[in-house]
Structures are given as C-alpha cells and as structure tokens.
Coordinates of C-alpha atoms and ligand atoms in Angstrom, one line a residue:
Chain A
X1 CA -93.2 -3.4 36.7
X2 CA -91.9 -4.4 33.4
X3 CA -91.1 -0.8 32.4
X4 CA -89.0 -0.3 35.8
X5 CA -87.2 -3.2 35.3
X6 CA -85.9 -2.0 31.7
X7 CA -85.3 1.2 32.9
X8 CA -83.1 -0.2 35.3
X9 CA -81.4 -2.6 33.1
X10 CA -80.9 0.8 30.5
X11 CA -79.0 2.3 33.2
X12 CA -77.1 -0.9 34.1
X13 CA -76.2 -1.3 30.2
X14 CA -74.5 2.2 29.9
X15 CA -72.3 2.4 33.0
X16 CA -71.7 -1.4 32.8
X17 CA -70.1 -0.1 28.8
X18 CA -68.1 2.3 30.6
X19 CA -66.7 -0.5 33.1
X20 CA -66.3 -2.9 30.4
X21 CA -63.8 -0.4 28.4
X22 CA -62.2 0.2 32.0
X23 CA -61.7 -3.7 32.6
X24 CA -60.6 -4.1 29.2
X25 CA -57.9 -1.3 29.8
X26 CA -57.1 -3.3 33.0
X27 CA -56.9 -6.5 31.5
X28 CA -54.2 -5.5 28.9
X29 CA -52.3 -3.6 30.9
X30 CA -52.1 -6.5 33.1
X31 CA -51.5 -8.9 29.9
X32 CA -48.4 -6.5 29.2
X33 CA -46.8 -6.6 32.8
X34 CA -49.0 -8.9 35.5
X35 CA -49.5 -4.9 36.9
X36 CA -53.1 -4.0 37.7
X37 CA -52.8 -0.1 37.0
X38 CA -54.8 1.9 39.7
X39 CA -54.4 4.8 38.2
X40 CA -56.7 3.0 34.9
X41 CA -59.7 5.4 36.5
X42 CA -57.9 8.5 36.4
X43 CA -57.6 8.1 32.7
X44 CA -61.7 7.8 32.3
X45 CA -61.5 11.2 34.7
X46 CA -59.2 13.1 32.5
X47 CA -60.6 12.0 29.1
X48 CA -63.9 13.5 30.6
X49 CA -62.4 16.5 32.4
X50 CA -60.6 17.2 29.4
X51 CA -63.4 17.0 26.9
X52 CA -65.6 19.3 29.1
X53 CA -63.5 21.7 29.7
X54 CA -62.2 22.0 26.6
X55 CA -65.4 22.1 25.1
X56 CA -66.9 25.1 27.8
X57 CA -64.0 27.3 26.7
X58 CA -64.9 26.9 23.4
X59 CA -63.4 24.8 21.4
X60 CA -65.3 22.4 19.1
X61 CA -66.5 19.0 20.6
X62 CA -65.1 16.8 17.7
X63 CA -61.8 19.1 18.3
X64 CA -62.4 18.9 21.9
X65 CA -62.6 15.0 22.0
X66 CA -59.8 14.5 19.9
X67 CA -57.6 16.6 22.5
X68 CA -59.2 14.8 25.3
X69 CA -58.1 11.7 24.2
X70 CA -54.9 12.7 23.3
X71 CA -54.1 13.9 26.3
X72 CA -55.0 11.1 28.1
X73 CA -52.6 8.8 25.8
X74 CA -50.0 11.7 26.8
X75 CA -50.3 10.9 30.3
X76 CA -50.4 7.3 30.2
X77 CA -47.1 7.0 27.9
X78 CA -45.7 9.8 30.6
X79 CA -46.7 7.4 33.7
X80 CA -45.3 4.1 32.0
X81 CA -41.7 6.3 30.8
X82 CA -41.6 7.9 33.9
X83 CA -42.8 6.0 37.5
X84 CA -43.0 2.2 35.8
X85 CA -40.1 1.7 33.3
X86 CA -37.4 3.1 36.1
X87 CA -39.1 0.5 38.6
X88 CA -39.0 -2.4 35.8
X89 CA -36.7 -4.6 38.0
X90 CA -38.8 -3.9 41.4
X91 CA -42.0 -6.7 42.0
X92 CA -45.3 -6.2 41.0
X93 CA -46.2 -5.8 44.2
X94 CA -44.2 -2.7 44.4
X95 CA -45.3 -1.5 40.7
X96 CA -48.8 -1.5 42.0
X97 CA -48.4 0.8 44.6
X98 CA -46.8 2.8 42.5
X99 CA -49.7 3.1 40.3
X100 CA -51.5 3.7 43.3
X101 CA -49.4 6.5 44.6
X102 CA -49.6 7.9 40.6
X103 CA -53.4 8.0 40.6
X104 CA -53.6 10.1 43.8
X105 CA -51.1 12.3 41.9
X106 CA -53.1 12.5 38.8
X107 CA -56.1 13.7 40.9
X108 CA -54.7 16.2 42.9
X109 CA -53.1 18.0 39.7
X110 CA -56.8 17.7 38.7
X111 CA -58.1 19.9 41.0
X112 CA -55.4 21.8 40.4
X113 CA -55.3 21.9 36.7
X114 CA -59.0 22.7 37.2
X115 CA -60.9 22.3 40.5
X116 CA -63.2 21.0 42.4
X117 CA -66.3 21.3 40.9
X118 CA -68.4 18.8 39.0
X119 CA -68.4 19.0 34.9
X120 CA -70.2 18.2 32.6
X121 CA -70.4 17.8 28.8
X122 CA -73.3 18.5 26.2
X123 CA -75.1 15.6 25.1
X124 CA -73.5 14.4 21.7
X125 CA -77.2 14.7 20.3
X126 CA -79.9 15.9 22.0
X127 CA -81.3 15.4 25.6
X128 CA -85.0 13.9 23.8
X129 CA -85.8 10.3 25.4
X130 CA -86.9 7.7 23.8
X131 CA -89.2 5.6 24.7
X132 CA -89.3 1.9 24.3
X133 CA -92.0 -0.1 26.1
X134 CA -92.3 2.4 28.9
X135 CA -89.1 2.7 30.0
X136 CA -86.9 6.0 28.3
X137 CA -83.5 5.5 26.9
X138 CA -81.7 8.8 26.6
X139 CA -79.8 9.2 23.0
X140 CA -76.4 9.5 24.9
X141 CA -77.4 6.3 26.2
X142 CA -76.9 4.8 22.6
X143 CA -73.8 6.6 21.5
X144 CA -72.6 4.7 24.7
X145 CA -73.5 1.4 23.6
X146 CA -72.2 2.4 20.0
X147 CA -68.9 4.0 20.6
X148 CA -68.3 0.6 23.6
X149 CA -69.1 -1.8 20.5
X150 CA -67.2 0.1 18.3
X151 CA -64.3 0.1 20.7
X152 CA -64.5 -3.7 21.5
X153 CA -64.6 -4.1 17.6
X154 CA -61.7 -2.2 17.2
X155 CA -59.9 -3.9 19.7
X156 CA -60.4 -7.5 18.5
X157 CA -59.3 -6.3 15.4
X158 CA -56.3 -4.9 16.7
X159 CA -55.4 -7.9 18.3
X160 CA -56.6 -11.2 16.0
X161 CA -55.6 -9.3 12.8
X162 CA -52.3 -6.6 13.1
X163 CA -49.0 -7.9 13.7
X164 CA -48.0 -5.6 16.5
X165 CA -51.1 -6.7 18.3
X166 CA -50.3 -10.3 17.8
X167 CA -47.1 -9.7 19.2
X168 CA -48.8 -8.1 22.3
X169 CA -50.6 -10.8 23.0
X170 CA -47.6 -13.2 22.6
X171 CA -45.9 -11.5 25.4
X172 CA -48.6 -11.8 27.4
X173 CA -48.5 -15.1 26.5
X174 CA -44.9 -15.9 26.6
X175 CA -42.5 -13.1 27.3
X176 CA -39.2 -14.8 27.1
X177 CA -40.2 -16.3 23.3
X178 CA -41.8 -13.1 22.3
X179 CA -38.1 -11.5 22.6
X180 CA -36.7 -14.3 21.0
X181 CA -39.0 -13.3 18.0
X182 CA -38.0 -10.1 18.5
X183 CA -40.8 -8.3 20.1
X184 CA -39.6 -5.2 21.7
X185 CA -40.9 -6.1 25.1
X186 CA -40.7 -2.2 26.1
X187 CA -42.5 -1.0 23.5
X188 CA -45.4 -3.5 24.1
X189 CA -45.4 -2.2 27.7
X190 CA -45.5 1.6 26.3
X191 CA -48.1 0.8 24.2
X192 CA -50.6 -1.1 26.6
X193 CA -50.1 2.0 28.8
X194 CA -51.7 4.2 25.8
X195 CA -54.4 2.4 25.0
X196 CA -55.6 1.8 28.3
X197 CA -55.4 5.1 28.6
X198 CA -57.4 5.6 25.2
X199 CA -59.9 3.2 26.5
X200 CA -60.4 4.9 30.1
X201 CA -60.9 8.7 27.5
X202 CA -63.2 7.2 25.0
X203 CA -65.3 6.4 28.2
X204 CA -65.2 8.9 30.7
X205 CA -66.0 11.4 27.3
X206 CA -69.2 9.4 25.9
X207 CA -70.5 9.1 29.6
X208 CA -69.8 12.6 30.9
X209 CA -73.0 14.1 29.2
X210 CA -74.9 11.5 31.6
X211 CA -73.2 11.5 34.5
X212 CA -70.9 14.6 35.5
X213 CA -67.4 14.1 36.9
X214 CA -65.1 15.9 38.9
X215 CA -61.5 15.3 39.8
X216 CA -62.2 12.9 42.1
X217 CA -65.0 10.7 39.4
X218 CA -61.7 8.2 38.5
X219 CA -61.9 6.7 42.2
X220 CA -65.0 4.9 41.7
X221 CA -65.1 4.4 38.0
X222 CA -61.6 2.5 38.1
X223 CA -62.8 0.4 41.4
X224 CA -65.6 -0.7 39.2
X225 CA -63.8 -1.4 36.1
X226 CA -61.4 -3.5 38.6
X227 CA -64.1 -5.5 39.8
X228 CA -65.4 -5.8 35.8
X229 CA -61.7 -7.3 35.4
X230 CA -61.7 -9.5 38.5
X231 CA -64.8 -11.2 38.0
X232 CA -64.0 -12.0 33.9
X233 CA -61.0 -13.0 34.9
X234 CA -57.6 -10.9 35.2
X235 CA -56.2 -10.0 31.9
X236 CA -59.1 -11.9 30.0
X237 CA -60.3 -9.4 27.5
X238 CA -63.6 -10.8 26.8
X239 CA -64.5 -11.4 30.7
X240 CA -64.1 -7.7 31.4
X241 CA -66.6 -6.9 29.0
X242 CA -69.2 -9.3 30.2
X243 CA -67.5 -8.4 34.3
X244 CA -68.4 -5.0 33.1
X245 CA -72.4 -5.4 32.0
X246 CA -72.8 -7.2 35.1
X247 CA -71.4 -4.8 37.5
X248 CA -73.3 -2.1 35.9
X249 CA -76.8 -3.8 35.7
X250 CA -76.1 -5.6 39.6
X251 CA -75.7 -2.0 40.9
X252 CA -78.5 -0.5 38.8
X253 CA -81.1 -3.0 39.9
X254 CA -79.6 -3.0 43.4
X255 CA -80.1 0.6 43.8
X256 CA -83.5 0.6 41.8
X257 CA -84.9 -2.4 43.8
X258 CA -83.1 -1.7 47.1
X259 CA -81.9 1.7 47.5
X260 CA -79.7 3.7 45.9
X261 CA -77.3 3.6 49.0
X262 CA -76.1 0.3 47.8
X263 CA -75.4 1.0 44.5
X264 CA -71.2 1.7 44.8
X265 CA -71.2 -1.1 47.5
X266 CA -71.9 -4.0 45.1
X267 CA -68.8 -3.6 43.0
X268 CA -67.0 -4.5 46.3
X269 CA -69.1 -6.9 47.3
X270 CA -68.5 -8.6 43.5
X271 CA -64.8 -8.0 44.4
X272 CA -64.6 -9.4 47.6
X273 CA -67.3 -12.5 46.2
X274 CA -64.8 -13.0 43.4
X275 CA -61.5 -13.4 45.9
X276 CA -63.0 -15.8 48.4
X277 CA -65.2 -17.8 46.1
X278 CA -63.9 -17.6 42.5
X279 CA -60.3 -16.4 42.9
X280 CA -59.8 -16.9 38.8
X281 CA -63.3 -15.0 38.0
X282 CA -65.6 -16.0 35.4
X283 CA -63.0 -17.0 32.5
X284 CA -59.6 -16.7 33.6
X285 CA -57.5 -19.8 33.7
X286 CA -54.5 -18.0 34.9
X287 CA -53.1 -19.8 37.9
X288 CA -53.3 -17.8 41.5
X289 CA -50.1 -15.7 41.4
X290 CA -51.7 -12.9 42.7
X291 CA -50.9 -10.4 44.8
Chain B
X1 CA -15.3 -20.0 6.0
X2 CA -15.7 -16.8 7.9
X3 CA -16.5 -16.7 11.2
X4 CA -19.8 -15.9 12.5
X5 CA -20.1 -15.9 16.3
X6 CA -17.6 -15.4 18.2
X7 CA -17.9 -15.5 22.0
X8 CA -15.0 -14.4 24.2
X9 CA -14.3 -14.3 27.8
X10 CA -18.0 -14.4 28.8
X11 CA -20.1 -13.9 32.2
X12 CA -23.0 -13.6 33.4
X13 CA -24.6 -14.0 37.2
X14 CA -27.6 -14.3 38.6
X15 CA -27.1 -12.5 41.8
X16 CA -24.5 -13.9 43.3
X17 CA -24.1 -16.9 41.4
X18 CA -21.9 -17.3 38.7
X19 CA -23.7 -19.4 36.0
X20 CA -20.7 -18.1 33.0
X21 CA -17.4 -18.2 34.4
X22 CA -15.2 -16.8 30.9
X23 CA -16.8 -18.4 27.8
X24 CA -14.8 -18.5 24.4
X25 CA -16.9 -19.8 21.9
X26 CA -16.6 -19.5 17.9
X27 CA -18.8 -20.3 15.4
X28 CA -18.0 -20.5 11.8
X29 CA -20.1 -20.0 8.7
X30 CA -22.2 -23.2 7.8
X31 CA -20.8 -25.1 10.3
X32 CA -23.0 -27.1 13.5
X33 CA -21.7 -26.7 16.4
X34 CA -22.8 -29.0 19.3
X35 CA -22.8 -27.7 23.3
X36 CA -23.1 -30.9 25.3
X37 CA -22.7 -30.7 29.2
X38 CA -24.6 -32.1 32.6
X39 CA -27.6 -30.5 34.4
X40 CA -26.8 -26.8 35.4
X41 CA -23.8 -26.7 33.6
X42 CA -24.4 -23.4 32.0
X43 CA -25.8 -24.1 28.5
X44 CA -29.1 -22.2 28.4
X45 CA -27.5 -19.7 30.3
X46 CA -25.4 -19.4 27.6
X47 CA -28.0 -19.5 24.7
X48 CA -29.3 -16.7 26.6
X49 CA -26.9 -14.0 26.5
X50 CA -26.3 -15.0 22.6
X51 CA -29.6 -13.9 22.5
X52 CA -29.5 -10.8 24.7
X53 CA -32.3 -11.6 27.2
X54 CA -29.6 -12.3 29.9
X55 CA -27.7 -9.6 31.4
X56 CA -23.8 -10.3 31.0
X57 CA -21.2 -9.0 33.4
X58 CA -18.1 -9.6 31.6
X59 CA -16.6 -10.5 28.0
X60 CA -17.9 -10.3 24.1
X61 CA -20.1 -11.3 21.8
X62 CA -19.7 -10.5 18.1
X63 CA -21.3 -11.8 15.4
X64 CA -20.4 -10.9 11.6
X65 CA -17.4 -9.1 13.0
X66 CA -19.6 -7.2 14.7
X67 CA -19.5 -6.2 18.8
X68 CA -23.0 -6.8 20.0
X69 CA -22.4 -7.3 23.5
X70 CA -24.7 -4.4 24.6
X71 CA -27.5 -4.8 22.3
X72 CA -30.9 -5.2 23.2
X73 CA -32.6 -8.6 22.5
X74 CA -34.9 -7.7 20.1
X75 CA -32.4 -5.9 17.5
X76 CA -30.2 -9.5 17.1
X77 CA -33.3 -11.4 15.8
X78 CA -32.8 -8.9 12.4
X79 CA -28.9 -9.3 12.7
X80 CA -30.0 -13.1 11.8
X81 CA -29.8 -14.9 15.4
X82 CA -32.6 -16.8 16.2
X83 CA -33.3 -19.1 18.9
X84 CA -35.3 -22.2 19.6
X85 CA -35.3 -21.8 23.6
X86 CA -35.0 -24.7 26.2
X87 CA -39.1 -26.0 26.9
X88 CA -40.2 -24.8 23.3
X89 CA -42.0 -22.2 24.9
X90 CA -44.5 -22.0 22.0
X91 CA -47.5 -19.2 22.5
X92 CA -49.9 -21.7 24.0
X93 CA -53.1 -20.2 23.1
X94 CA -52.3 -19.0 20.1
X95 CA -52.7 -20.9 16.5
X96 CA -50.2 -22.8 15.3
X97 CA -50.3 -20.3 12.6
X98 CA -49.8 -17.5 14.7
X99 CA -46.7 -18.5 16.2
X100 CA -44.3 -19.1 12.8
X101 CA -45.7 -15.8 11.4
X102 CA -44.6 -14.5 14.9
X103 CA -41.6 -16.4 14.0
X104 CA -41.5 -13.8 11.0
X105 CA -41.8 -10.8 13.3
X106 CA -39.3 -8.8 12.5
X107 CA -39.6 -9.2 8.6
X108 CA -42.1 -7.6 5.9
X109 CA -43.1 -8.9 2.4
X110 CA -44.4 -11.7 0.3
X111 CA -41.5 -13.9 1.4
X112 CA -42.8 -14.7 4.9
X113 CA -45.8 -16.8 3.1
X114 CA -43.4 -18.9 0.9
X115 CA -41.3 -19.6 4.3
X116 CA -44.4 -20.1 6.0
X117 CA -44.9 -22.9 3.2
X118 CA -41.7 -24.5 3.0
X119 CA -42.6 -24.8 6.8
X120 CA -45.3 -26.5 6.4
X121 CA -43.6 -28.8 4.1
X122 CA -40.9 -29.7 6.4
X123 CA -43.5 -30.5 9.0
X124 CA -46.3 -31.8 7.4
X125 CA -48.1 -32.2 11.0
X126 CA -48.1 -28.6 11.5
X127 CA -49.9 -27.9 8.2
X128 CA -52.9 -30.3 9.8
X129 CA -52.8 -28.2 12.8
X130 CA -52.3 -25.1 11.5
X131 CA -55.6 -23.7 13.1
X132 CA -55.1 -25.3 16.9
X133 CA -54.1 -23.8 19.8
X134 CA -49.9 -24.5 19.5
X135 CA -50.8 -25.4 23.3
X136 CA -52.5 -28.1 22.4
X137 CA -49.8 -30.0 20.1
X138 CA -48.0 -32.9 21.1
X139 CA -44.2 -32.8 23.2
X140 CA -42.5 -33.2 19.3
X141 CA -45.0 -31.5 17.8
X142 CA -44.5 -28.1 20.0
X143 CA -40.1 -28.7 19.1
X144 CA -41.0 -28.9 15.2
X145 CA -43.4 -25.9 15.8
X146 CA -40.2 -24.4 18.0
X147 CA -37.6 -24.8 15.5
X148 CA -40.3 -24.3 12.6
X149 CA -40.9 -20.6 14.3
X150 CA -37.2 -19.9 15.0
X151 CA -36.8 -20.8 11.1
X152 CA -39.1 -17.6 10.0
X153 CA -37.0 -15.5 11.1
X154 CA -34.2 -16.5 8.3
X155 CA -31.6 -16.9 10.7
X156 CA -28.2 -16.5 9.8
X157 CA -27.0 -18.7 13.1
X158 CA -29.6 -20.6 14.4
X159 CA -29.6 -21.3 18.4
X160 CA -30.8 -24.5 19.6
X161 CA -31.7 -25.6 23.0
X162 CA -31.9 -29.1 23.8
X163 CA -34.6 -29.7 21.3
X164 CA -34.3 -33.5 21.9
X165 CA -35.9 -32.6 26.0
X166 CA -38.7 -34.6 27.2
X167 CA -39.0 -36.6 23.7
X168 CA -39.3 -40.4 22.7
X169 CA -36.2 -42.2 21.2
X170 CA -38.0 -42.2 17.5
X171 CA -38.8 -38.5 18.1
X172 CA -35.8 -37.7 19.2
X173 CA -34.4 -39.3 15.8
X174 CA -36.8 -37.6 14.1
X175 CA -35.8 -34.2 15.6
X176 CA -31.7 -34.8 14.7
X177 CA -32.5 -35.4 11.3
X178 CA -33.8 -32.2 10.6
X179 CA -31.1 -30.7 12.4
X180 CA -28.9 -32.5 10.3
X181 CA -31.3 -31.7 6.9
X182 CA -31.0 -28.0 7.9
X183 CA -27.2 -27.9 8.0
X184 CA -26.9 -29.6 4.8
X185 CA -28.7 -26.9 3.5
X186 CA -26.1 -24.7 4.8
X187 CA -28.0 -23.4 7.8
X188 CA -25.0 -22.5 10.3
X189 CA -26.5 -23.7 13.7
X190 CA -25.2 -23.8 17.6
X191 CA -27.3 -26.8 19.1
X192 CA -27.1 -27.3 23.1
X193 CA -28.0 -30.6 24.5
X194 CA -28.0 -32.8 27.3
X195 CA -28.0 -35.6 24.8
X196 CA -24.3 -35.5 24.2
X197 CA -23.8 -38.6 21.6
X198 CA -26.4 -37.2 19.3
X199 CA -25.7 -34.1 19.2
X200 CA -21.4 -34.7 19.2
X201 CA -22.5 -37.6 16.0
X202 CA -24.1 -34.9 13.7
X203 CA -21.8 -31.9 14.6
X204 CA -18.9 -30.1 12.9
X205 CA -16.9 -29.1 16.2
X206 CA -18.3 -29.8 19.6
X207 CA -17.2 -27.8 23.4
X208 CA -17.8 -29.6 26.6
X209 CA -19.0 -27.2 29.4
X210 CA -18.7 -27.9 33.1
X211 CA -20.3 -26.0 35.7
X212 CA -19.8 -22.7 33.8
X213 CA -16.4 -23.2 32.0
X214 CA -15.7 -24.7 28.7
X215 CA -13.5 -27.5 29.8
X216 CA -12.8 -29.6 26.4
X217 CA -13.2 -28.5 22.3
X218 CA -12.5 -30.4 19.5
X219 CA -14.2 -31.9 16.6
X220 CA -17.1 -34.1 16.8
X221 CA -15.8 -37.3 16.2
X222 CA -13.0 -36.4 18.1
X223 CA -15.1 -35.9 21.6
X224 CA -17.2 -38.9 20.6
X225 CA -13.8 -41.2 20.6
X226 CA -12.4 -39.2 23.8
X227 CA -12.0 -41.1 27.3
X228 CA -13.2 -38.0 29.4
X229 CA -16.1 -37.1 27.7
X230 CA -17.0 -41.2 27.3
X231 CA -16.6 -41.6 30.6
X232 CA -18.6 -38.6 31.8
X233 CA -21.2 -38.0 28.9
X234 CA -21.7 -41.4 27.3
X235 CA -22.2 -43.6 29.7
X236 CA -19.9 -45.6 28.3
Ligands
LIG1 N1 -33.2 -17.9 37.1 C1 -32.2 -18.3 37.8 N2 -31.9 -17.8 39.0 C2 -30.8 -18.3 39.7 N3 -30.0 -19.2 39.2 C3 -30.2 -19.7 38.0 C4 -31.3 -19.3 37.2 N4 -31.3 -20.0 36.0 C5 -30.2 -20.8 36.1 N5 -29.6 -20.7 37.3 C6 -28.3 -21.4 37.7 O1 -27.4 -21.1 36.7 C7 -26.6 -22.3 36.4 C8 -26.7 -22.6 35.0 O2 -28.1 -22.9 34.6 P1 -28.5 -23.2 33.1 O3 -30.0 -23.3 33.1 O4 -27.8 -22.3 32.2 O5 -27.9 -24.7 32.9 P2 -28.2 -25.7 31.8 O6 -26.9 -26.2 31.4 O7 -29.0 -25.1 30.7 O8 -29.0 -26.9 32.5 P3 -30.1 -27.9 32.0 O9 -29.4 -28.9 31.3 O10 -30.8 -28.3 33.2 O11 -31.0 -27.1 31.1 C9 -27.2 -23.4 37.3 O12 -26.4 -23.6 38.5 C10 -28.6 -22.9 37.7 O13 -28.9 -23.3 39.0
LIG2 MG1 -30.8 -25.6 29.9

C-alpha cells in the first residue's frame, strides 16, 4: 500500500519538477509583458530533441547539453526579435495568439528538422533503481530533483541579489518607473524570452532519459506547466513551483489510483478548477485582467 | 548660467487628441523652474516626453546643447534627467531599499552606497523602513522614497511631478522644503504641480500651461502678484 503510494508520489515529484521550471518560465515571461507564451512547451521539446539528437550522432552529452540549451536560448531571443517585438503595440490578446501560431511553427520545423519519431536520451548515470521503503526511485529521477533545485536556486539568486534581475522584477512591478530608472524595457523583455527558454531546455534535457519526446512532446508539457502557473498564481514565481509539484503528483496518483487514462486530463481539470473557483490561483494577488 | 533644457515647439498626441499643442520651455543651470496649470492641462504629459516614455509628434528637446528628441528613455536617465513621476509609482513589493538602489540603475561603484546614505539622512523615515515593502509606506513616505529614488540617479535636471498630490498640509510643507533644500544645493529642478502658490513661492521662473499651450512665463514672484494667474490658480 504504502510502497505504491510512494512510488506514485516519486513519479508525481519528477514530472511535477519539470512543470515547475515550465511555470516558472511562464510566470516571468508573463512578469516581463502580461503575455502567457504558448510556445513555453516547445522550448522543453527542443532542449530535449536537441540533446538526443545531438548526443545519438555522437557528440558528447556535457557538449551535447550545452548545445541543447543553447539553442533553445537561440530560438526564444529569435521568437521575442522576430514575431513579438514587431507586434509590441498590438494587445496581449493578440500577442498570445501569436505565440500560439509560433509554437505550431516550432513543431512542424521539428518534424522537419528531425521527424516524427520518439527520442530518447541516455540516463545521465545509470538505469540501477534504488530502492527506498519499497518503492524504486530511478537515479535520473534525482538528477531531476537536483538540477530543478539547483535551477530554482539559481533563479532566486538571480533575481533577489543581481541588479539586472532586480530591475526585471521592477518592471514587472512598475513599468513606467522602471524606465524612469532607466531600465531598458526591451532588453528585459529579450531576456525573459531566454531564460524561459533556458528553463523549458534544462527540463525537457534532465527528463528525456525518463520519458522520450518527439516533436510533438511540447503540447502537453507546456499545457501542464500552464496549469502549474495558473493555479500558483500568474507570474508568481514561487506558486509555479508549488502549481507544478501538485500537478505532477495529482496526475500520478490519479492515474496510479484511477487509471492511467486520466492522467493528462487533470491538468485541465486544475485549469478549468482554477478559472471558475480561484481565478487568482494559489498566491497571486494580481487583480483579474485576464484574458 | 548655461542653459540646460531646452524644449521647443513640442507635441505629442494620444490618438487623436492633442495633449501638447507647441511647447517652448527652457531651463537653466541651477535654476527651479515651476509648471503650475488645471486638471488635464498637459503637465505630466509634458514630464513625459522630457523623459522619453511618450511618443512626440512634433518639435525638440535638447538638453546640454544636445538634440535628444529621438532618444530612447532609458539612455536620458545617464544624460542626468531623472524623474519623480505623477502617483510616486514606487515598486510596491519591493524594499524600500531596493527601489533607491534601482534609483542608481544606471550607475556602478562605491558612490551609490554614500548616496544611498545621504538618502537616508535626508529622510530619516526611510532609514527605519529600509527593509519594508515601499508598498507599504505611507502617502508622504512613498513621495520622499520617490524623489529619494529619482535622487540616485545624480540627476543633472531633476523632473518633478506634482509631488505635493494626495498629501496633508504639514506634508505637503514638508515636501517643498526639500525641494527648496535641494535647489539650494544647486540641484537644477523642473517641478509640475497643481499646487500653483507653492510651487510659484519657491521657484526661480514659473510657465502657466492651459489645455496644452504655455499661455503665461515669467518669474515666480512675478505670476504670484499677477491678476490672471490669481484669479484662475489662486483662488484669490
Ligand atoms: N493615456 C491617455 N490616453 C488618452 N488621453 C490621455 C492620456 N493621458 C492623458 N490624456 C489626456 O491628455 C491631456 C493631458 O493630460 P495630462 O495627464 O498630461 O495632464 P496633467 O496636466 O498632468 O493633469 P493632472 O493635473 O490631472 O495630472 C488630458 O486631456 C488627458 O485627458
Ligand atoms: Mg499630471
């Protein structure tokens, strides 16, 4: 009984990481512009498309990560520059759907850059279990938990203790003073672009040993990291995180205790909960100017 | 004294409205120069293209003898113009702290913590509430932290917009004093306000605007004693 339930919870805890880093990269996106970026799972596809890929042809994984996540940043700087800076003056409204008609892009040059089939991506050390109290945790499991915490460390930091980070959340705070400071308000929108993009890499790379993905894997991943960032609370960093461990372990116990057929429906049954019931999720405070 | 800003012919829209209609505004070296006009008159508006987060559709701005009509917003806060906007709009959530070493974006080095200091020493209160939320500050509180923040930057001109909004009479007092400690320490300083007898007592040269148009300049004293503006500012 017990061991089940911790088996399930193990599974809930690593793709509720992966959501979390995918919220987070919603939620300061959104901080930056009041956008919520649909194409936010596309990045999590491409950092693990990338990395697999990259490292089945060859090259080094430490080499073949790095690339990955470079080339995720790439395309995130190139979908802010190119389909969301020439629309700055258009409504959110509009910019959304642009993000929407961008991830649809993304994945059809996916299965065109590569194809159609699922990929996947060694385990960073060994496939051995572990077992604690009956259940098995797989190694990969922990680099997910490590590299997530690392990541959220990382981004505290970033924000609470480096000046351009401060200034990011200033704008998000107050745009019009933040340029009377002198905050390049462009540049802040660049650079939440890239590291929401980072974030949606360093995930879709650590989980790909344990899951696969295809060209299409971005679809769901982003829905879920959406629903992470709607019930923490749009554009609050630490909801997301704690939006993202409870989408994860909800759909792991759903589809351990109920049947695995549920287990994508409960992010949009947290999604649709969250609009009707708790339109400001978990923590936000923000007032209802939503879309 | 040279002259530092100099504003001519200026417009700017908002769709179709005109809220500039051909501006000519100078500002000298050291000098205070008060703004004073009626609800919607322009004045913010104003403030706003001086600091380049207003779109402009006709005229110049040039400050130091320099044209900065098209520059972006963000590159006239290291020219030296700084701006204490209309509201405060102080980063709510963020420390008191936080917001004058945001104040000090655009600079580097040791000097920012000595500013930070004299801030502190200019308003006391914000020293004892360093670590809150600037959100959580008092009306007067959240202006001192406004003008405090504007301050970091080392302006050479610094822009204020009505700071006396929305304050008590003693506050308000409070507030024109260190306007008027500020200049005497040669800070030059464009102040806008609604509060037209304060603002016309403490300043060097005043302009009268009027539903988009400068429609009187002189000096100070000289729009305090002068029928039109008495009649139509004053109250009196
Ligand atoms: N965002 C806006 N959109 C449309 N019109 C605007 C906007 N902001 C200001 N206006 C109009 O521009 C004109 C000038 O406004 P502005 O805020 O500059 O006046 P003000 O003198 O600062 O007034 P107040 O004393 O109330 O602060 C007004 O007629 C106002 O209605
Ligand atoms: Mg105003």
């Amino acid at each position: 009984m017990f061991a089940a339930f911790l088996q399930y919870l193990f599974s809930g805890l690593t793709s509720g990481a992966i959501y979390a880093l995918a919220g987070l990269g919603f939620a300061i996106i959104y901080n930056a512009s009041h956008v919520i970026n649909f194409a936010q799972g596309e990045f999590i596809m491409i950092g693990g498309m990338a990395s697999a890929t990259l490292v089945a042809a060859g090259v080094p994984m430490p080499l073949a990560i790095t690339l990955a996540m470079i080339i995720s940043m790439a395309v995130g700087v190139a979908l802010e520059k190119f389909a969301i800076e020439p629309a700055r003056n258009a409504d959110v409204v509009t910019i959304i759907i642009i993000t929407i008609g961008a991830s649809i892009f993304m994945r059809g040059a996916a299965q065109i850059i590569w194809d159609k089939e699922f990929h996947s991506l060694p385990a960073f050390s060994g496939e051995i279990p572990i077992a604690v109290l009956g259940a098995t945790l797989m190694p990969q499991s922990l680099w997910v938990f490590g590299v997530a915490a690392v990541v959220i460390v990382a981004l505290w930091w970033f924000f609470n203790r480096t000046m351009f980070g401060k200034a990011m959340l200033a704008t998000s705070h107050n745009r019009l003073a933040a340029q009377l400071v002198g905050v390049g308000v462009k540049k802040v929108l660049l650079a939440s672009f890239a590291l929401s993009a980072l974030l949606g890499a360093v995930g879709g790379i650590v989980v790909t040993p344990i899951t696969f993905t295809n060209y299409e894997a971005g679809i769901m991943l982003g829905l879920k990291g959406f629903s992470a960032a709607v019930l923490g609370g749009l554009g609050n960093g630490g909801g997301a995180i704690v939006g993202g461990l409870i989408v994860g372990i909800a759909e792991a116990l759903a589809s351990g205790y109920l049947s695995s057929a549920y287990k994508d429906a409960i992010a949009f049954v947290i999604i649709l909960f969250v609009l009707f019931f708790m339109p400001n999720g978990l923590f936000g405070k923000r007032g209802t100017d939503r879309v | 004294m040279g002259t530092l800003l100099e504003i001519k012919g200026l417009t700017s829209h908002y769709g179709r409205i005109q809220a500039l209609k051909g501006i000519d505004v100078t500002v000298g070296e050291g000098e205070l120069v008060a703004l004073v006009g009626a609800n919607g008159a322009g004045k913010t508006s104003l403030l706003r293209c001086i600091s380049g987060v207003q779109p402009i559709s006709g005229g110049t701005i040039s400050f130091d003898g320099k044209d900065i009509t098209g520059l972006a917003g963000e590159k006239r806060v290291p020219l030296g113009i700084s701006q204490s906007p209309e509201g405060r709009q102080v980063f709510g959530p963020m420390s008191v702290e936080d917001n004058l070493r945001l104040g000090a974006y655009i600079r580097k080095g040791p000097t920012i913590a000595e500013d930070m200091q004299r801030m502190y020493e200019m308003f006391p209160i914000l020293y004892k509430k360093r670590e809150l939320p600037a959100g959580t500050l008092s009306g007067g509180q959240q202006q001192m932290l406004a003008i405090a923040r504007a301050l970091m930057a080392r302006p050479r001109v610094l822009l204020l917009d009505e700071p006396s909004m929305g304050l008590a009479p003693l506050l308000v007092e409070e507030i024109f004093q260190t306007i008027v400690t500020l200049k005497q320490a040669g800070t030059t300083i464009f102040l806008v306000e609604q509060n037209a007898y304060a603002a016309l007592a403490i300043a060097d040269r005043g302009y009268v605007l009027e539903t988009g148009s400068v429609v009187l300049s002189d000096s100070g004293q000289a729009l305090l004693s002068n029928e039109k503006v008495k009649e139509a500012y004053l109250g009196l």
